[in-house]
XYZ file of C-alpha atoms in Angstrom:
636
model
C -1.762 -37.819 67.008
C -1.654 -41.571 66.136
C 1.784 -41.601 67.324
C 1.578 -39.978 70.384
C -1.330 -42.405 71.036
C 0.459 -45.712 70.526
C 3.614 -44.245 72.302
C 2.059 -43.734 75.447
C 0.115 -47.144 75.293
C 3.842 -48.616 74.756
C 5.283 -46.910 77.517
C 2.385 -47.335 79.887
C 3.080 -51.457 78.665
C 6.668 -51.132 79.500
C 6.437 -49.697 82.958
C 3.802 -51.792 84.407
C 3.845 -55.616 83.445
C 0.312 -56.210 84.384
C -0.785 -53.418 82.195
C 1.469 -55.102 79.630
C -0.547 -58.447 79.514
C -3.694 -56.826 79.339
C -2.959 -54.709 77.058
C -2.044 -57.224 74.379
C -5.640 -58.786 74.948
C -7.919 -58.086 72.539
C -9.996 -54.439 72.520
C -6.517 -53.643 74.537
C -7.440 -49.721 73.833
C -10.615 -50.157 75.214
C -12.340 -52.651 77.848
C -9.201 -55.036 78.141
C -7.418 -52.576 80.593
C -9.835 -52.864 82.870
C -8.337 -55.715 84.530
C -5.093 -54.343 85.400
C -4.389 -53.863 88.718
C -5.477 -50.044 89.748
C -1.933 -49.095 91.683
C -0.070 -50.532 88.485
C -2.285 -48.177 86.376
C -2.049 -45.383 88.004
C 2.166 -45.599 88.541
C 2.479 -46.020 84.760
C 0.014 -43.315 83.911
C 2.156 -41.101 85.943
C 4.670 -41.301 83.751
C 2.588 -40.693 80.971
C 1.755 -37.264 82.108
C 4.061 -35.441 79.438
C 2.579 -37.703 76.863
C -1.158 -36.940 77.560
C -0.510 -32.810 77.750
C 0.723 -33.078 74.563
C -2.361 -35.250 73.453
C -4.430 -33.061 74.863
C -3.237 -30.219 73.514
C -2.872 -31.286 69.828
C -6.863 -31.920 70.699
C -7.517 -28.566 71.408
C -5.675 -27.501 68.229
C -7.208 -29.671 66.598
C -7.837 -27.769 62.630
C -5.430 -25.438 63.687
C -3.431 -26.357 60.263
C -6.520 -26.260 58.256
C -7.767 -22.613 59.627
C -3.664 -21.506 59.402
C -3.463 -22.898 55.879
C -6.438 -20.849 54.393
C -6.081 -17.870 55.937
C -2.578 -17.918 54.505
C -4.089 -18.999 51.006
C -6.034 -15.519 51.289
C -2.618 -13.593 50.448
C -2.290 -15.758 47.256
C -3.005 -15.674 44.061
C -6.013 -17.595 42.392
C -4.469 -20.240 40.914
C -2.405 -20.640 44.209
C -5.394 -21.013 46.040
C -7.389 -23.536 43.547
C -4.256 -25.817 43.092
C -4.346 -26.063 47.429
C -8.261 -27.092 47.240
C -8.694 -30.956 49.202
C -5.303 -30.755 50.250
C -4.161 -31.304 53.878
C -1.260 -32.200 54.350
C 1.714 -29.945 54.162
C 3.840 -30.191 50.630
C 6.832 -28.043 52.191
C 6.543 -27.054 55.285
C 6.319 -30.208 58.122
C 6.023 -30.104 61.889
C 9.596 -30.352 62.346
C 11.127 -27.966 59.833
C 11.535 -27.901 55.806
C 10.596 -30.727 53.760
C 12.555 -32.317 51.394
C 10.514 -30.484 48.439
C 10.711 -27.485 50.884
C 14.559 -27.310 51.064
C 14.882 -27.217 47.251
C 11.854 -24.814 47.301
C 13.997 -22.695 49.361
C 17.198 -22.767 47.157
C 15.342 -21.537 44.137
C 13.816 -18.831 46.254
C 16.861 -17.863 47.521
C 18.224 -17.257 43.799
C 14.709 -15.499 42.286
C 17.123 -12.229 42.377
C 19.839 -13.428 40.198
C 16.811 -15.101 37.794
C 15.704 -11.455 37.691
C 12.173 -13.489 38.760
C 10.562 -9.718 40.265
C 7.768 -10.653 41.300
C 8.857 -14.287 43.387
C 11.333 -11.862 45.728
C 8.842 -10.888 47.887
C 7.186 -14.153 48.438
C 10.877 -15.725 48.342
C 12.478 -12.990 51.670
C 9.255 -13.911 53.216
C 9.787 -17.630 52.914
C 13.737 -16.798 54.036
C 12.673 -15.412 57.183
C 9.839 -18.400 57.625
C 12.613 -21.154 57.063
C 14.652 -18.941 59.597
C 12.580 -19.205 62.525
C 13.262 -22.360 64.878
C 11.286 -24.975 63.824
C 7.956 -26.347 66.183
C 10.266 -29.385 66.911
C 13.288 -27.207 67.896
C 10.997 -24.917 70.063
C 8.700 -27.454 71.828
C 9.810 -27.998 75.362
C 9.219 -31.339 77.334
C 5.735 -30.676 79.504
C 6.636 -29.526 83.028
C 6.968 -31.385 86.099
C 3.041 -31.805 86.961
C 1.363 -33.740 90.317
C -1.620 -35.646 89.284
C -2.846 -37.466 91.798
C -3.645 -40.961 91.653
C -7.412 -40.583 92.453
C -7.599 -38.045 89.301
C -5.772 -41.120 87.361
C -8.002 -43.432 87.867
C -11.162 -41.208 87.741
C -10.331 -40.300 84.519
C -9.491 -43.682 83.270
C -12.504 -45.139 84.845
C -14.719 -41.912 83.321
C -13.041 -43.226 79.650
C -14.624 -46.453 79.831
C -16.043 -47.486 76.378
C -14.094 -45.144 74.736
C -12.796 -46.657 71.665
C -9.748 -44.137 71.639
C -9.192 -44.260 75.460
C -5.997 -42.856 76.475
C -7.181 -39.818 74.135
C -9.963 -39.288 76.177
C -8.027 -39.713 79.738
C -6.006 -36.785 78.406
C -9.094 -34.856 77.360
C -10.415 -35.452 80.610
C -7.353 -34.368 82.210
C -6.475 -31.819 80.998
C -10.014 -29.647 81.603
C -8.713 -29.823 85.210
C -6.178 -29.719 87.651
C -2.525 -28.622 87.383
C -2.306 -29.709 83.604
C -4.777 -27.448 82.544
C -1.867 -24.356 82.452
C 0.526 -26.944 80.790
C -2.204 -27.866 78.131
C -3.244 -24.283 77.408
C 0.457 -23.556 76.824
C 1.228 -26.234 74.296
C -2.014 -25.730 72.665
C -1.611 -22.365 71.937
C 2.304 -23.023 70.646
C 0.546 -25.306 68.437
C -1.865 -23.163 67.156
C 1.259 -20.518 66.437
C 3.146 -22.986 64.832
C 0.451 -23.903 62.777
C 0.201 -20.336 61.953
C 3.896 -19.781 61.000
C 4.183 -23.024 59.233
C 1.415 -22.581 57.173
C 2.606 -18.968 56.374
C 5.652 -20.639 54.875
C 4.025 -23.277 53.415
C 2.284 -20.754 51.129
C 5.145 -18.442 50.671
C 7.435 -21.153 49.277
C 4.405 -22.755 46.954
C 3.481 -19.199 45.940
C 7.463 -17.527 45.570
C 7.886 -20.894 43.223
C 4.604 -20.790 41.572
C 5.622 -16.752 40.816
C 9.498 -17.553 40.001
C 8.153 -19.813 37.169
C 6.105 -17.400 35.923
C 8.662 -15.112 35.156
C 11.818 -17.448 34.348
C 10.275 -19.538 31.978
C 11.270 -19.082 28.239
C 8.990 -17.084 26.185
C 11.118 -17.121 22.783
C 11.030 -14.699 20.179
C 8.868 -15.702 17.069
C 9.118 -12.972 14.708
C 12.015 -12.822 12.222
C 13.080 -9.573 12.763
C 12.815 -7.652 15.746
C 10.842 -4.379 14.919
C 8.377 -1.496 16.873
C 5.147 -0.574 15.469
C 6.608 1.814 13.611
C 8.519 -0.977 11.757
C 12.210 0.121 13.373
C 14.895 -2.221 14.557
C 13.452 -2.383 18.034
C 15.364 -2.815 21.513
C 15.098 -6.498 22.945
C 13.860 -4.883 25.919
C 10.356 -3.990 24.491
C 9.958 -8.156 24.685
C 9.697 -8.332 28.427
C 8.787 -4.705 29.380
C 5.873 -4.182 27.159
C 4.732 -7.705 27.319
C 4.877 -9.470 31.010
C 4.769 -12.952 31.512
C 1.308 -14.432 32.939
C 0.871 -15.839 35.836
C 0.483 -19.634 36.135
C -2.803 -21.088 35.390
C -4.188 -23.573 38.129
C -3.269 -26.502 36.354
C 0.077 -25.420 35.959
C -0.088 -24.462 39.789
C -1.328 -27.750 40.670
C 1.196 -29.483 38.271
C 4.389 -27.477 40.461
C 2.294 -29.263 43.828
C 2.083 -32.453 42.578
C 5.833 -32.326 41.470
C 6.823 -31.155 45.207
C 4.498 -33.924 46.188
C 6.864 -36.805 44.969
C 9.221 -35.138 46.525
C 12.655 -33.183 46.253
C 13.981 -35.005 43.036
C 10.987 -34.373 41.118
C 10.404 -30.987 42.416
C 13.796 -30.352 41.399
C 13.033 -31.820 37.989
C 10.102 -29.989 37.342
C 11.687 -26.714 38.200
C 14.718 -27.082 36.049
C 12.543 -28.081 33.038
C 10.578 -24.529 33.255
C 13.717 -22.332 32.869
C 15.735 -21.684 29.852
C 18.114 -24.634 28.934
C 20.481 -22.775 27.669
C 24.217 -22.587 29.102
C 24.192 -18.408 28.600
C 21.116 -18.022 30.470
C 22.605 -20.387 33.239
C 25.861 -18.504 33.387
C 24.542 -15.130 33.372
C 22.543 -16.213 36.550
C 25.645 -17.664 38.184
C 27.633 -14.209 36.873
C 24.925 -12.269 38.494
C 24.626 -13.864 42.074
C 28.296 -13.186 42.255
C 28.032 -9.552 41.653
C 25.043 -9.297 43.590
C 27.413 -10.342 46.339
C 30.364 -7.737 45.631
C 27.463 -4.852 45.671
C 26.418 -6.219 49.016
C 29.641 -6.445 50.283
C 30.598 -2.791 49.068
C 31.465 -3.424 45.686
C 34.500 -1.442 44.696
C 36.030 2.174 45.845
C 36.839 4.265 42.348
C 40.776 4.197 41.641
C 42.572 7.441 40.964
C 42.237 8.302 37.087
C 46.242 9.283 36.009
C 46.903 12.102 34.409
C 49.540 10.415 32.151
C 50.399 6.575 31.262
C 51.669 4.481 33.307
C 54.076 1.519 32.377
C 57.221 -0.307 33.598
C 58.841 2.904 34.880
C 55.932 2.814 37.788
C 56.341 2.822 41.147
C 54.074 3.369 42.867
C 53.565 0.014 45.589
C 50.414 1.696 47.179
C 49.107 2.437 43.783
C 49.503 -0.526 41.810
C 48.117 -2.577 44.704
C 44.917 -0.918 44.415
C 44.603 -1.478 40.820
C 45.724 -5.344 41.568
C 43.335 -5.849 44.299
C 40.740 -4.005 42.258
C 41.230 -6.817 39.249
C 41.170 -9.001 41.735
C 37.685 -8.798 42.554
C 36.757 -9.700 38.761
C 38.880 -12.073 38.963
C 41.549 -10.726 36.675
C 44.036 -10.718 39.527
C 44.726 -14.020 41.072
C 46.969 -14.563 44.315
C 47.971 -11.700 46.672
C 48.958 -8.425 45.731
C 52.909 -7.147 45.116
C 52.655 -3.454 43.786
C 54.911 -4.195 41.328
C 54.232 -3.546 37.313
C 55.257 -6.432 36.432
C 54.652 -8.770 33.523
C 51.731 -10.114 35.571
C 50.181 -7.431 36.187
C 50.651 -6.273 32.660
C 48.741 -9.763 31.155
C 45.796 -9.185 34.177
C 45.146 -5.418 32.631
C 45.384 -7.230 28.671
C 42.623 -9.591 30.217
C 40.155 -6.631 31.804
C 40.749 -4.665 28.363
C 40.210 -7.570 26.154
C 36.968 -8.523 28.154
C 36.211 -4.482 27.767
C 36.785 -4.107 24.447
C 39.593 -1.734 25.036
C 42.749 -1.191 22.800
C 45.554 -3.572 23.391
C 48.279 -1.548 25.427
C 50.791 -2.426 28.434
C 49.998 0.598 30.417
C 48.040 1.900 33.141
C 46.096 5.138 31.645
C 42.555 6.949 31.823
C 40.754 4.665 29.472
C 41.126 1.513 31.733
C 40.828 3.465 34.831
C 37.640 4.690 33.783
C 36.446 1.271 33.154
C 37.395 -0.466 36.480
C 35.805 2.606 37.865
C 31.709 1.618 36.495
C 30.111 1.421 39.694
C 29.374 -2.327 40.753
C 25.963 -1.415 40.599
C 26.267 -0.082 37.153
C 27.437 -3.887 36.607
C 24.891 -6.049 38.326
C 22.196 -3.966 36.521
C 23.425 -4.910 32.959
C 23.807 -8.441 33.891
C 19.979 -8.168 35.047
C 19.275 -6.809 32.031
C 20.981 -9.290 29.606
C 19.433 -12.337 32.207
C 16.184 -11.228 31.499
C 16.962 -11.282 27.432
C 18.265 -14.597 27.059
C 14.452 -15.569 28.182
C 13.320 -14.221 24.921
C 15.708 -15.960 22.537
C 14.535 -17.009 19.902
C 16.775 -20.011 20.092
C 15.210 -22.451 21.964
C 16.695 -26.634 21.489
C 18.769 -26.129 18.558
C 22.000 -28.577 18.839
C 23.402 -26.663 15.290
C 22.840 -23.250 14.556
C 25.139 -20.092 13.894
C 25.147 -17.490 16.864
C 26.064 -13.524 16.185
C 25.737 -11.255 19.281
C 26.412 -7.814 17.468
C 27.819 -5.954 20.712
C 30.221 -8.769 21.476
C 31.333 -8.821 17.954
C 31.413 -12.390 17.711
C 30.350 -15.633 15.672
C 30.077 -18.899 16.218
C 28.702 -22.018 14.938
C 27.937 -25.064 17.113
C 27.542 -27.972 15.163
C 25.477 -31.145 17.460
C 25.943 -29.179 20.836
C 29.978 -28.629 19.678
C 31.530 -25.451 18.714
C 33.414 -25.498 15.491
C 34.360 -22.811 14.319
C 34.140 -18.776 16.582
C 35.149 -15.561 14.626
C 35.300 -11.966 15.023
C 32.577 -10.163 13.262
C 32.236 -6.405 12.510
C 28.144 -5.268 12.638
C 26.561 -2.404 11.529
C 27.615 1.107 12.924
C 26.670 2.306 16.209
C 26.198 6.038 14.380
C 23.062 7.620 14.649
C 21.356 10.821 14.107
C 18.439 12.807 16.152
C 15.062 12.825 13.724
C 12.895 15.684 15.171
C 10.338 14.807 13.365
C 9.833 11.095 14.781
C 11.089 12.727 18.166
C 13.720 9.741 17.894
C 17.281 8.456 17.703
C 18.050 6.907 14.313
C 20.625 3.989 14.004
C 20.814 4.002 10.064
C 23.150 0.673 9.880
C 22.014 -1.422 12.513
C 22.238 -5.175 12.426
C 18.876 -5.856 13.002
C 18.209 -8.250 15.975
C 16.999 -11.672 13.695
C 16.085 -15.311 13.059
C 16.797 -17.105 10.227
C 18.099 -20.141 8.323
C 21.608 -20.146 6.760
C 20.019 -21.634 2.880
C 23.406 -20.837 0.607
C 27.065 -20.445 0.590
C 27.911 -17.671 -2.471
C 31.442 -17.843 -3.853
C 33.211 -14.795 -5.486
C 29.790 -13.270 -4.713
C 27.931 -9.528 -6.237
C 26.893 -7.117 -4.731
C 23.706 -5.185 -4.964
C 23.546 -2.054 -2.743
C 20.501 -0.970 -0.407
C 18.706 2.222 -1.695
C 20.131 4.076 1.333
C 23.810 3.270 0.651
C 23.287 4.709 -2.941
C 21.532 7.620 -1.374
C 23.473 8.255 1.693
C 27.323 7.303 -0.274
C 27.491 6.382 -3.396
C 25.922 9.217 -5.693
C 27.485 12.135 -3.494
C 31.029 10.795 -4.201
C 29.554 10.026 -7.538
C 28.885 13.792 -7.892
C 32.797 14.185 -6.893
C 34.031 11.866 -8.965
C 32.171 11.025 -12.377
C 34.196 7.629 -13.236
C 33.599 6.346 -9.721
C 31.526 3.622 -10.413
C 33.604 2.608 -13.298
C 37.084 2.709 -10.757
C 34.706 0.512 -8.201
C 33.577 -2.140 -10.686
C 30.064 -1.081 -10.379
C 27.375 -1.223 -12.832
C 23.548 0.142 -12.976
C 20.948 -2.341 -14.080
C 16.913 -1.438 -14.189
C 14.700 -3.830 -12.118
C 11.718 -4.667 -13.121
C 9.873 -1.726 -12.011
C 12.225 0.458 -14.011
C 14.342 1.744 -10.748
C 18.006 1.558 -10.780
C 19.790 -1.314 -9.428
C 23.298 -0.575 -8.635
C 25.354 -4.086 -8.408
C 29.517 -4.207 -7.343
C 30.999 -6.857 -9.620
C 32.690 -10.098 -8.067
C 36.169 -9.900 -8.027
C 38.846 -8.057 -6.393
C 37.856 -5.189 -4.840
C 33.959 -6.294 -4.195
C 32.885 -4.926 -0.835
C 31.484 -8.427 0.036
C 35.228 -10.000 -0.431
C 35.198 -13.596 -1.341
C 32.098 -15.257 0.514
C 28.791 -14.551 1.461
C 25.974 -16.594 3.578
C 22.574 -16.367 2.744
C 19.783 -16.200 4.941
C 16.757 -14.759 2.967
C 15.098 -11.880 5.531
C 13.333 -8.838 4.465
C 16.216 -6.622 5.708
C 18.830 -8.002 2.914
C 21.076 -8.653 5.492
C 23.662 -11.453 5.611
C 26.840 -12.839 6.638
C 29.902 -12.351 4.724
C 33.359 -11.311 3.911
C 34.784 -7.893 3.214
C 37.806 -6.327 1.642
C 38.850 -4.400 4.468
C 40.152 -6.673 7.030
C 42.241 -4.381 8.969
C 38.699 -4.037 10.613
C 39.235 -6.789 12.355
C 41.664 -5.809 14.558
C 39.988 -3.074 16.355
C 38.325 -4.140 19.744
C 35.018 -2.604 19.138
C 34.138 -3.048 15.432
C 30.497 -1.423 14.077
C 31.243 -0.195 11.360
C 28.970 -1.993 8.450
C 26.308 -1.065 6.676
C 24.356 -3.672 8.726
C 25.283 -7.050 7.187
C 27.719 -9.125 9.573
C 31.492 -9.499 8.511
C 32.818 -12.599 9.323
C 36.883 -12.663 9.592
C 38.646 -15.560 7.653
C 35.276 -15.854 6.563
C 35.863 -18.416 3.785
C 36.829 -20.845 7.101
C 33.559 -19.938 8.482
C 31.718 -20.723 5.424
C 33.248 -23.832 4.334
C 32.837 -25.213 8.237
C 28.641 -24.854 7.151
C 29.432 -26.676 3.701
C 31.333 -29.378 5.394
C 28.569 -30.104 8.144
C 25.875 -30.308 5.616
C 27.430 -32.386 3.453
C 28.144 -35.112 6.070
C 26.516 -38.364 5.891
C 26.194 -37.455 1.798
C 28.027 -38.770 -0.989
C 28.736 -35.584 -3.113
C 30.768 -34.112 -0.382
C 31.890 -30.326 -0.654
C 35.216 -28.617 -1.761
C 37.921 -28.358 0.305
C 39.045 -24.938 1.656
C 41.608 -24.873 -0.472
C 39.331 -25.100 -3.685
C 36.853 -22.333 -2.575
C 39.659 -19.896 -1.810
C 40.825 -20.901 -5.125
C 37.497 -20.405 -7.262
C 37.152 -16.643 -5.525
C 40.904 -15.693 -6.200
C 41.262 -16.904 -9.809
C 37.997 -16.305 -11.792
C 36.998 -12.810 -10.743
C 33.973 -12.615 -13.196
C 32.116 -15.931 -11.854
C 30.037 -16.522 -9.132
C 29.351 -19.981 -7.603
C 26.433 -20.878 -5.193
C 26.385 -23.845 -3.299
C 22.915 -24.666 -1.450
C 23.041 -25.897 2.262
C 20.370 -28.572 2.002
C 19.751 -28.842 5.421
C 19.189 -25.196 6.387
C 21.224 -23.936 9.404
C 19.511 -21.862 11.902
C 20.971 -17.880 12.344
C 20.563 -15.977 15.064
C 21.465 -12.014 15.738
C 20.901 -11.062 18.833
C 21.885 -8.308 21.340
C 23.719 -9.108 24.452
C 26.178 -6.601 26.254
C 27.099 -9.056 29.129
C 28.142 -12.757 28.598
C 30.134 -14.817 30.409
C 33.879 -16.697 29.126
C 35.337 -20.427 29.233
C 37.044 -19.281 32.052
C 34.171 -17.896 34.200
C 34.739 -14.279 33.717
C 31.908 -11.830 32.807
C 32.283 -9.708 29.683
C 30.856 -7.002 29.504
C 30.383 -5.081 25.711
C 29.179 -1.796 24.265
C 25.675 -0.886 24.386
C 26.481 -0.077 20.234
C 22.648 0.859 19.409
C 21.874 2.461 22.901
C 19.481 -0.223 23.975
C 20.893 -0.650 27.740
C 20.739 3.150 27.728
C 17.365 3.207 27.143
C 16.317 0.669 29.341
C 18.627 1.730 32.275
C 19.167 5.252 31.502
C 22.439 6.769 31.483
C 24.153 4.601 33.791
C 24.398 1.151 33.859
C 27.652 0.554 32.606
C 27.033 1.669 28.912
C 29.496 3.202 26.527
């Protein structure tokens, strides 16, 4: 209003000179006019006629914004509605469109489905279709021609007299009568809308955001090992669906306004430090947005299933095409499509399997066809899934730690933000059995989903054997074989409560092969070698008895040694030297403490994303996407 004020007291100066010098005389607002001439008056206020409807009509909607913004508040939540107590002025919505704050509002919204943030979508498509509409600046038409007559001019400029806001008051008194009365009553009641819509937007962006925080922040796991009440390994699922994430408090709420009231950097600022800092969380949401788009956009039509292989013999143009434009869309495919089997398309179907966990072949048969055919659905709702489990990781900061995810068979260790050293890994076995008395599905060699700290390095290591792999394997081929344990280097010891303890001897042979890591846990499980490599080589590789296999693990293991050790005198052995203590005394086992303890972590992922951008998607090995999803999603 203060604007509009001193603009028409500068154009009413500019058209009318004597109105000009008596307006730069003191009280010029008020008294001072009263000495310019009355035909030079009432020519400039002419002109002024679009400028005093629209005076007089913000007057009329005057508290329009105020009665707009708290009806709006009634739709949100508490702490919504506490944080917008004493406050005015609009934080993201402004007369003429989107504030800064408001635009990067509106970006987050617009990605609170690939944040798998549930309860922000409905608040964010509301605030879509608010930022959509024209904004009060775009929609406000200049006031129409209007005849005022000189007589009402100056009536109402003489009627003003002591006013201390004058022209204000010539427009009040204007516009009860006459032809602007229409024009006013228009304006004022586009005002009054837009104060309505605006304030519905305002609201829907501050509530969407004060929701997608809510849900997207981290809420890491604590416990060490992930287990139901009835002390089972437990799916990560049960973290977010039997335990929601609160709402935001009203401080918190009036922390995210404050933020978007210094504007869009530290809006932006604020946001990013309330979601997971991880890189995997990041790309998964990335990963996700993009296959949110391919379902929109019809994701893919299933490709005909062959009856037999297919390989360099093939000729079929039409066919091949389909399966090239069909990697394409995964970007496994790049360039235009030539229906030729060729060597390219030949590497693009090793890519898919490889990122599939299929067996290494050059053809084009039922098992990759029945991939590529998952529905994209199937897709986007186990990268929803996974998005929402990398907010419950128990990592959190850590710069060094050792990372296992048991269905992608893979792990690494990132040493100050760096990775050093990634290996395959085989985890426990995806075999289970139906207990009717529990009324539940029993995975007897899981890998546990864990947190720990890497303490020791064990050299030419023993092996003592969980009470269920002496149960379940070793005294039935006992009972087959009476020298067995002596032909596996096993001996029986008595523990302290007088059970049997049956240890493998170090040395060739030992199930543990040359290496083991330590990371004490009540499950006995740990990372280590094994003497059955060929393992290795298969694409999808459960098969332990729960503990992680780490191939060349001796590499892995010495990596740890070396990073401790930096910055130490002492030092460590060199590669060479461990592989040589393990190979050449067989009867001696030697333990080497990491003194700074590395963090472990064993988690459960069946989507992640590669260097190159491309999602990979794994085998649900324990059934937890099944259970979450159902049959469908994608899960093998």
């Amino acid at each position: 209003m203060a604007g509009l004020l001193m603009g028409a007291v500068a154009l009413l100066a500019s058209w009318a000179p004597e109105v000009a010098r008596a307006s730069e005389a003191p009280g010029a607002t008020g008294h001072g006019l009263q000495a310019a001439a009355p035909a030079a008056l009432a020519t400039g206020m002419r002109r002024l006629v679009p400028n005093l409807v629209t005076m007089a009509a913000h007057a009329e909607a005057d508290g329009a914004w105020l009665q707009a913004l708290d009806a709006a508040l009634g739709e949100a939540d508490d702490a919504v509605r506490q944080a917008y107590r004493g406050r005015t002025e609009a934080l993201f919505a402004g007369d003429e469109g989107l504030t800064g704050a408001g635009e990067v509002a509106l970006a987050w919204l617009k990605r609170a489905d690939a944040h798998v943030a549930d309860r922000a979508i409905p608040w964010a498509r509301r605030a879509v279709e608010g930022a959509e509409r024209p904004a009060e600046g775009e929609r406000r038409r200049g006031a129409p021609a209007i005849e005022v007559t000189r007589e009402a001019l100056l009536e109402a400029w003489r009627g003003s007299d002591g006013q201390e806001r004058r022209l204000l008051e010539v427009a009040r008194r204007l516009g009860r009568q006459g032809p602007m009365r229409a024009a006013v009553e228009a304006l004022a009641a586009h005002l009054t809308a837009s104060s309505r819509a605006r304030a519905e937007l305002e609201v829907a962006l501050a509530s969407g955001l004060a929701a997608l925080v809510a849900d997207v922040r981290p809420r890491p796991r604590t416990t060490g090992v992930h287990v139901d009440a009835d002390g089972y390994y437990a799916s990560p699922d049960t973290l977010w669906r039997d335990d929601p994430s609160p709402a935001l408090t009203a401080d918190e709420a009036g922390a995210l306004l404050a933020a978007a009231g210094q504007g869009a950097e530290a809006l932006e600022a604020w946001l990013r430090a309330r979601t997971s800092p991880l890189p995997e969380y990041q790309a998964l949401v990335e990963a996700t947005e993009r296959y949110a788009k391919l379902c929109a956009a019809g994701g893919w039509a299933p490709l005909p299933v062959p009856r037999v292989k297919r390989g360099a013999a093939w000729t079929d143009a039409e066919a091949i095409e389909a399966v090239q434009r069909r990697l394409a869309l995964e970007g496994f495919w790049e360039g235009e499509p030539t229906g030729v089997f060729d060597e390219a398309t030949v590497a693009a179907l090793g890519r898919y399997r490889a990122a599939r966990h299929l067996p290494k072949k050059k053809t084009w048969d039922e098992e990759v066809a029945a991939e590529l055919n998952v529905p994209c659905e199937d897709r986007l709702a186990v990268l929803r899934l996974n998005v929402r489990r990398w907010r419950h990781s128990a990592r959190t900061d850590e710069k060094t730690f050792v990372m296992v995810n048991i269905p992608g068979f893979r792990a690494r260790f990132v040493a100050d933000g760096e990775t050093r050293v990634s290996k395959r890994v085989v985890v426990g076995a995806g075999t289970s059995y139906w207990d009717a008395e529990r009324k539940r599905r029993i995975f007897r060699n899981a890998t546990p989903i864990l947190h720990d700290y890497i303490s020791q390095v064990v050299v030419n290591p023993s092996w003592t054997l969980p009470n269920r792999v002496i149960r379940n394997e070793i005294k039935p081929k006992m009972a087959k074989d009476p020298e067995y344990l002596e032909k596996n280097r096993y001996v029986i010891k008595q523990g302290a409560s007088g059970q049997e303890i049956f240890v493998q001897l170090p040395g060739p042979g030992n199930a543990l092969g040359t290496v083991k890591m330590l990371f004490p846990n009540s499950e006995s499980v740990y990372m280590h070698d094994t003497n059955r490599p060929g393992f290795f080589n298969y694409p999808r590789r459960d098969f332990s008895h729960g503990c992680v296999r780490v191939h060349e693990a001796m590499e892995f293991a010495h990596t740890l040694l070396d990073h401790d050790a930096k910055g130490r005198a002492e030092g460590v052995p060199s590669l060479g030297r461990l592989k040589t203590l393990a190979r050449k005394d067989s009867e001696r086992t030697f333990w080497y403490p990491i003194q700074a303890p590395i963090p472990v972590f064993l988690e459960y992922y069946t989507a992640s994303v590669g260097r190159d951008g491309v999602v990979l998607f794994h085998p649900d090995v324990y059934d937890y996407d099944k259970a979450t999803l159902g049959s469908g999603g994608g899960a093998r």
